[in-house]
Tab-separated table of C-alpha atoms in Angstrom:
chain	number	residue	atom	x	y	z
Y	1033	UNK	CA	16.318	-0.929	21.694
Y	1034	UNK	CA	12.818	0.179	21.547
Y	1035	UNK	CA	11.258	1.307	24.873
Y	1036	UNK	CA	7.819	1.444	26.038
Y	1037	UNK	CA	7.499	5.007	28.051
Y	1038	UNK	CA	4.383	6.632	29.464
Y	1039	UNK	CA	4.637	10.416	29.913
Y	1040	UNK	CA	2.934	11.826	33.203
Y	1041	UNK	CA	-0.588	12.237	33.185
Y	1042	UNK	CA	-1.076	16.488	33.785
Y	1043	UNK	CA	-3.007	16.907	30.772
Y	1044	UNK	CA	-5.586	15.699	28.619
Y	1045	UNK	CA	-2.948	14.141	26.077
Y	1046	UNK	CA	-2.587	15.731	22.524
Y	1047	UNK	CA	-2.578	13.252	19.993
Y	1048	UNK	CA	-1.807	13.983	15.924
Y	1049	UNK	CA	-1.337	11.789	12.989
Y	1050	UNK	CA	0.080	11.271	9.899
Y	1051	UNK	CA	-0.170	8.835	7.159
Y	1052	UNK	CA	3.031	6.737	4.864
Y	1053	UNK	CA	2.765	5.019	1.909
Y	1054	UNK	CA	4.628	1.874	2.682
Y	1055	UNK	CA	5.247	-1.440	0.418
Y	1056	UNK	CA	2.229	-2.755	2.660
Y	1057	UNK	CA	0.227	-0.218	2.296
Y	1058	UNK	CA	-0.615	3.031	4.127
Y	1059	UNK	CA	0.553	3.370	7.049
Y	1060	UNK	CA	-1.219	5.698	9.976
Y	1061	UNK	CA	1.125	6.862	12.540
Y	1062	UNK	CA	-0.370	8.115	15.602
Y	1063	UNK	CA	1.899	9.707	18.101
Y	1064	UNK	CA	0.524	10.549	22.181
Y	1065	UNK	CA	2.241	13.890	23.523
Y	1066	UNK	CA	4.680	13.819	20.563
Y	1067	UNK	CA	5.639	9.969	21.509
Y	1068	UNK	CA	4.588	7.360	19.164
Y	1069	UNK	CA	1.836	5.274	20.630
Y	1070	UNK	CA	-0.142	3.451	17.356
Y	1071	UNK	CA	0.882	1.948	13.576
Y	1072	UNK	CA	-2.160	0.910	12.123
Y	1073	UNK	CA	-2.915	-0.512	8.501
Y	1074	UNK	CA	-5.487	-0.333	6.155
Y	1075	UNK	CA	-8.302	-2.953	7.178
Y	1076	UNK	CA	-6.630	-3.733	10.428
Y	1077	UNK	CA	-8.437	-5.535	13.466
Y	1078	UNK	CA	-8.958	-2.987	16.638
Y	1079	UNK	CA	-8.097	-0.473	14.589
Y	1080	UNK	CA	-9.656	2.775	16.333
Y	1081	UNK	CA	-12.369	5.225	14.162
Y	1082	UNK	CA	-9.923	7.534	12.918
Y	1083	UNK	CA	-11.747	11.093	14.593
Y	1084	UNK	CA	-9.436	9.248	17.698
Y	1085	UNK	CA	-6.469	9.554	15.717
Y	1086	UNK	CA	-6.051	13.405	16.623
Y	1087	UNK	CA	-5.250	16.369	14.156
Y	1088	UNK	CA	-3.111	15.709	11.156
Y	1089	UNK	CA	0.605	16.650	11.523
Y	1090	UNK	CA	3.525	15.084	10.722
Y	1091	UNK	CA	5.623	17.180	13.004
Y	1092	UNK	CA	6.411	14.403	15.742
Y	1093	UNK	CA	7.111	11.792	13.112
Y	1094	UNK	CA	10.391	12.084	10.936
Y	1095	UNK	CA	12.320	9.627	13.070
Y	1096	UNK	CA	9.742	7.407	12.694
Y	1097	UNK	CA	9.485	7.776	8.896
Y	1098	UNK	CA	13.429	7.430	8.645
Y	1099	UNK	CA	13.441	4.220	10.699
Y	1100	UNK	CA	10.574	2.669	9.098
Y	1101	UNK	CA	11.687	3.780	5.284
Y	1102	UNK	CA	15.478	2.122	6.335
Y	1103	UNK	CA	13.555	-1.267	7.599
Y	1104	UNK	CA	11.463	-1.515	4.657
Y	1105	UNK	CA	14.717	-0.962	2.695
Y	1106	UNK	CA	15.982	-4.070	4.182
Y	1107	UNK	CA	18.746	-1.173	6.205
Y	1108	UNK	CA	17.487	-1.326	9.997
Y	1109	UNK	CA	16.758	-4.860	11.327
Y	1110	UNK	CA	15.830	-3.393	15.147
Y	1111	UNK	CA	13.757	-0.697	15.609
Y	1112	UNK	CA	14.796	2.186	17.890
Y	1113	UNK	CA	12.267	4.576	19.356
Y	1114	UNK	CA	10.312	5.836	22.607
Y	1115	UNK	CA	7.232	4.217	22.589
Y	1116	UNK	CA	3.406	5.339	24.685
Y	1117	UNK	CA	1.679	2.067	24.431
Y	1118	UNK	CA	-1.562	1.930	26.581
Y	1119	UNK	CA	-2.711	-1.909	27.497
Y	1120	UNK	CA	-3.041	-4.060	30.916
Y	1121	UNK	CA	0.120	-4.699	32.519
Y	1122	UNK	CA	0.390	-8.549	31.121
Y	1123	UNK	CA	-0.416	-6.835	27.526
Y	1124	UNK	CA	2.793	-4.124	28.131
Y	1125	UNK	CA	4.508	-7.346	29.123
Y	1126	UNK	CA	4.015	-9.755	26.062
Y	1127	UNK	CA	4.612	-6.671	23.965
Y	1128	UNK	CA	7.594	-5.923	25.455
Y	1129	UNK	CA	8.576	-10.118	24.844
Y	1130	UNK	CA	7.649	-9.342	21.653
Y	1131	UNK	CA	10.219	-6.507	20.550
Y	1132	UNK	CA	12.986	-9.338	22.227
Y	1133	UNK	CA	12.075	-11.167	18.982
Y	1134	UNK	CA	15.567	-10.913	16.405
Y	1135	UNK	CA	14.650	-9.736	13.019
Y	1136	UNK	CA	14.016	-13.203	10.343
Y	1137	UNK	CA	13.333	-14.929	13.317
Y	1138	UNK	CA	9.948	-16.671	14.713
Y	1139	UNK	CA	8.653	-17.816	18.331
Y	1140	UNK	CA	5.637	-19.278	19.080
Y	1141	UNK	CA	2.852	-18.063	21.128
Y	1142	UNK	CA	3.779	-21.048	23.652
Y	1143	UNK	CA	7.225	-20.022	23.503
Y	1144	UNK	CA	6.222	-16.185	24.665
Y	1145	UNK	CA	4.223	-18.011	27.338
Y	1146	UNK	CA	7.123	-19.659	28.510
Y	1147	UNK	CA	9.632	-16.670	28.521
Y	1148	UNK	CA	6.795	-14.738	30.432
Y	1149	UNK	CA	6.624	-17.452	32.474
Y	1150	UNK	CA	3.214	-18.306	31.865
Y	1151	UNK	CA	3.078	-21.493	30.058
Y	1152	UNK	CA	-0.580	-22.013	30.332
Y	1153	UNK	CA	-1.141	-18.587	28.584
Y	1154	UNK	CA	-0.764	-18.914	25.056
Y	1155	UNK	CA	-3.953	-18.229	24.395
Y	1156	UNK	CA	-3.630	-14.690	26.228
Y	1157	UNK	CA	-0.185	-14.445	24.655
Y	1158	UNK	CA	-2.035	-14.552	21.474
Y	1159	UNK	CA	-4.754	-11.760	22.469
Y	1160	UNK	CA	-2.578	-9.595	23.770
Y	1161	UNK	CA	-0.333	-9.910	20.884
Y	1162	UNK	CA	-3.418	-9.139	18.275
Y	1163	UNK	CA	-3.996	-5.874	20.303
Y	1164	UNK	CA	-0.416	-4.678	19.733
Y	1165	UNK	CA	-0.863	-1.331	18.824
Y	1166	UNK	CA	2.301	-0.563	16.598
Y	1167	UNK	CA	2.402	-3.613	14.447
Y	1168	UNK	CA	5.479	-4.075	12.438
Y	1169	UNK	CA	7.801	-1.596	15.069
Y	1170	UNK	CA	6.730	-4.258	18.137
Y	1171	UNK	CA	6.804	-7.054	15.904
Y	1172	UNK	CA	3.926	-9.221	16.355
Y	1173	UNK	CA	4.462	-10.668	12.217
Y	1174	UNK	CA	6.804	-12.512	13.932
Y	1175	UNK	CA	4.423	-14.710	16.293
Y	1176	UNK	CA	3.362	-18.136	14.774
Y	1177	UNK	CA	1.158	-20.729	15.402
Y	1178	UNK	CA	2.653	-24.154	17.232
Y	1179	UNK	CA	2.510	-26.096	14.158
Y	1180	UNK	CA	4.401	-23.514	12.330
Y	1181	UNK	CA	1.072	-21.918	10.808
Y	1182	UNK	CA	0.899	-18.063	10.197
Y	1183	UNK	CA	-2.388	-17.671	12.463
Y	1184	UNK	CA	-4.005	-14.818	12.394
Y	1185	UNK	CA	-2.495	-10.992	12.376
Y	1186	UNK	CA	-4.576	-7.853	12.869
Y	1187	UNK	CA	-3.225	-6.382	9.667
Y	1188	UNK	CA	-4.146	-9.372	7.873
Y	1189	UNK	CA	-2.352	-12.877	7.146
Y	1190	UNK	CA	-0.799	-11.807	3.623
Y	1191	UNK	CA	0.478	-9.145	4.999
Y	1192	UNK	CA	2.438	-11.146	8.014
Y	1193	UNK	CA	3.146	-13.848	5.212
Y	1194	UNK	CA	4.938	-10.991	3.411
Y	1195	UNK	CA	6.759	-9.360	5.920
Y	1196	UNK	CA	8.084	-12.744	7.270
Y	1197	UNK	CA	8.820	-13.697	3.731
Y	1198	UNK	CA	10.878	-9.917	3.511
Y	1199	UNK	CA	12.796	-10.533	6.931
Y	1200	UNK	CA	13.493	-13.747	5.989
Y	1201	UNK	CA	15.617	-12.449	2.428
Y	1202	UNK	CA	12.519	-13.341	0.852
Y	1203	UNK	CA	12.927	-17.343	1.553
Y	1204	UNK	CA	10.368	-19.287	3.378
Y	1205	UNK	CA	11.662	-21.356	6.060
Y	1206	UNK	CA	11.876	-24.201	3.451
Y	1207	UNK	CA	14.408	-22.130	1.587
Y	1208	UNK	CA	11.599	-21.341	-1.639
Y	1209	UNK	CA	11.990	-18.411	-2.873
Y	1210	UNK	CA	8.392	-16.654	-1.670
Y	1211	UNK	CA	6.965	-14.610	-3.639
Y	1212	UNK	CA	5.739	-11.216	-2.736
């Protein structure tokens, strides 16, 4: 299972980065202190200017890579890695809710409310999901509107409508054959 750890604070932290091709496009990995802490795509909302991003190095990332290279191979349906995320403590929760979510599988941002036991706060759910920082890893794809609508997704709605469409054997929840 994926955990969310924060290393103590001694140091200014030493970031690096590294970019994947991926069959959604690049793919910057950004790790904190050698820990992952940020997957962004191309175009993505809140992405960061990349001079944040810290020196180019791929050295902290091969288990990364391999992961990520056996899920898009349709090989690893849960993602396990050590994880430096950085939000408020209600964003560290829903994004924590969010890696409960089983691979081909949906909730709705209501439904997070409710397991965080906030149902009033589906709204928040929703912001805190769009400021996950390691899309696809915490999977925040996997968060739909309560009508069943693929709202909005920081690395853009084809892209969620894809990688829903890939978890899901490439079916919609129909059973049509999406296309990708």
């Amino acid at each position: 299972m994926t955990t969310l750890v924060s290393p103590p604070a001694v140091s200014p932290p030493t970031k690096q980065h590294t970019v994947i091709d991926s069959p959604y496009g690049p793919l910057t990995l950004v790790a904190t202190d050698g820990v992952l802490s940020a997957l962004y795509m191309t175009d993505q909302r809140h992405r960061p200017p990349e001079e944040t991003f810290g020196v180019p190095d791929p050295e902290p990332f091969p288990e990364v890579i391999r992961q990520l290279t056996a899920y898009f191979a349709g090989e690893l349906t849960t993602f396990d890695l050590p994880l430096d995320l950085h939000g408020t403590p209600f964003q560290r929760s829903v994004w924590a809710e969010l890696s409960k979510i089983p691979y081909g599988e949906t909730r709705t941002y209501g439904e997070l409310a409710e397991e965080l036991g906030k149902p009033g706060a589906s709204r928040a759910v929703g912001l805190a999901n769009g400021k996950n920082p390691v899309g696809i890893i915490v999977p925040c794809h996997r968060v739909i509107g309560a009508s069943g609508s693929l709202t909005g997704y920081g690395g853009g709605v084809d892209r969620k409508q894809r990688l829903l469409a890939f978890e899901s054997g490439g079916r919609r929840s129909d059973g049509v054959q999406a296309l990708f």
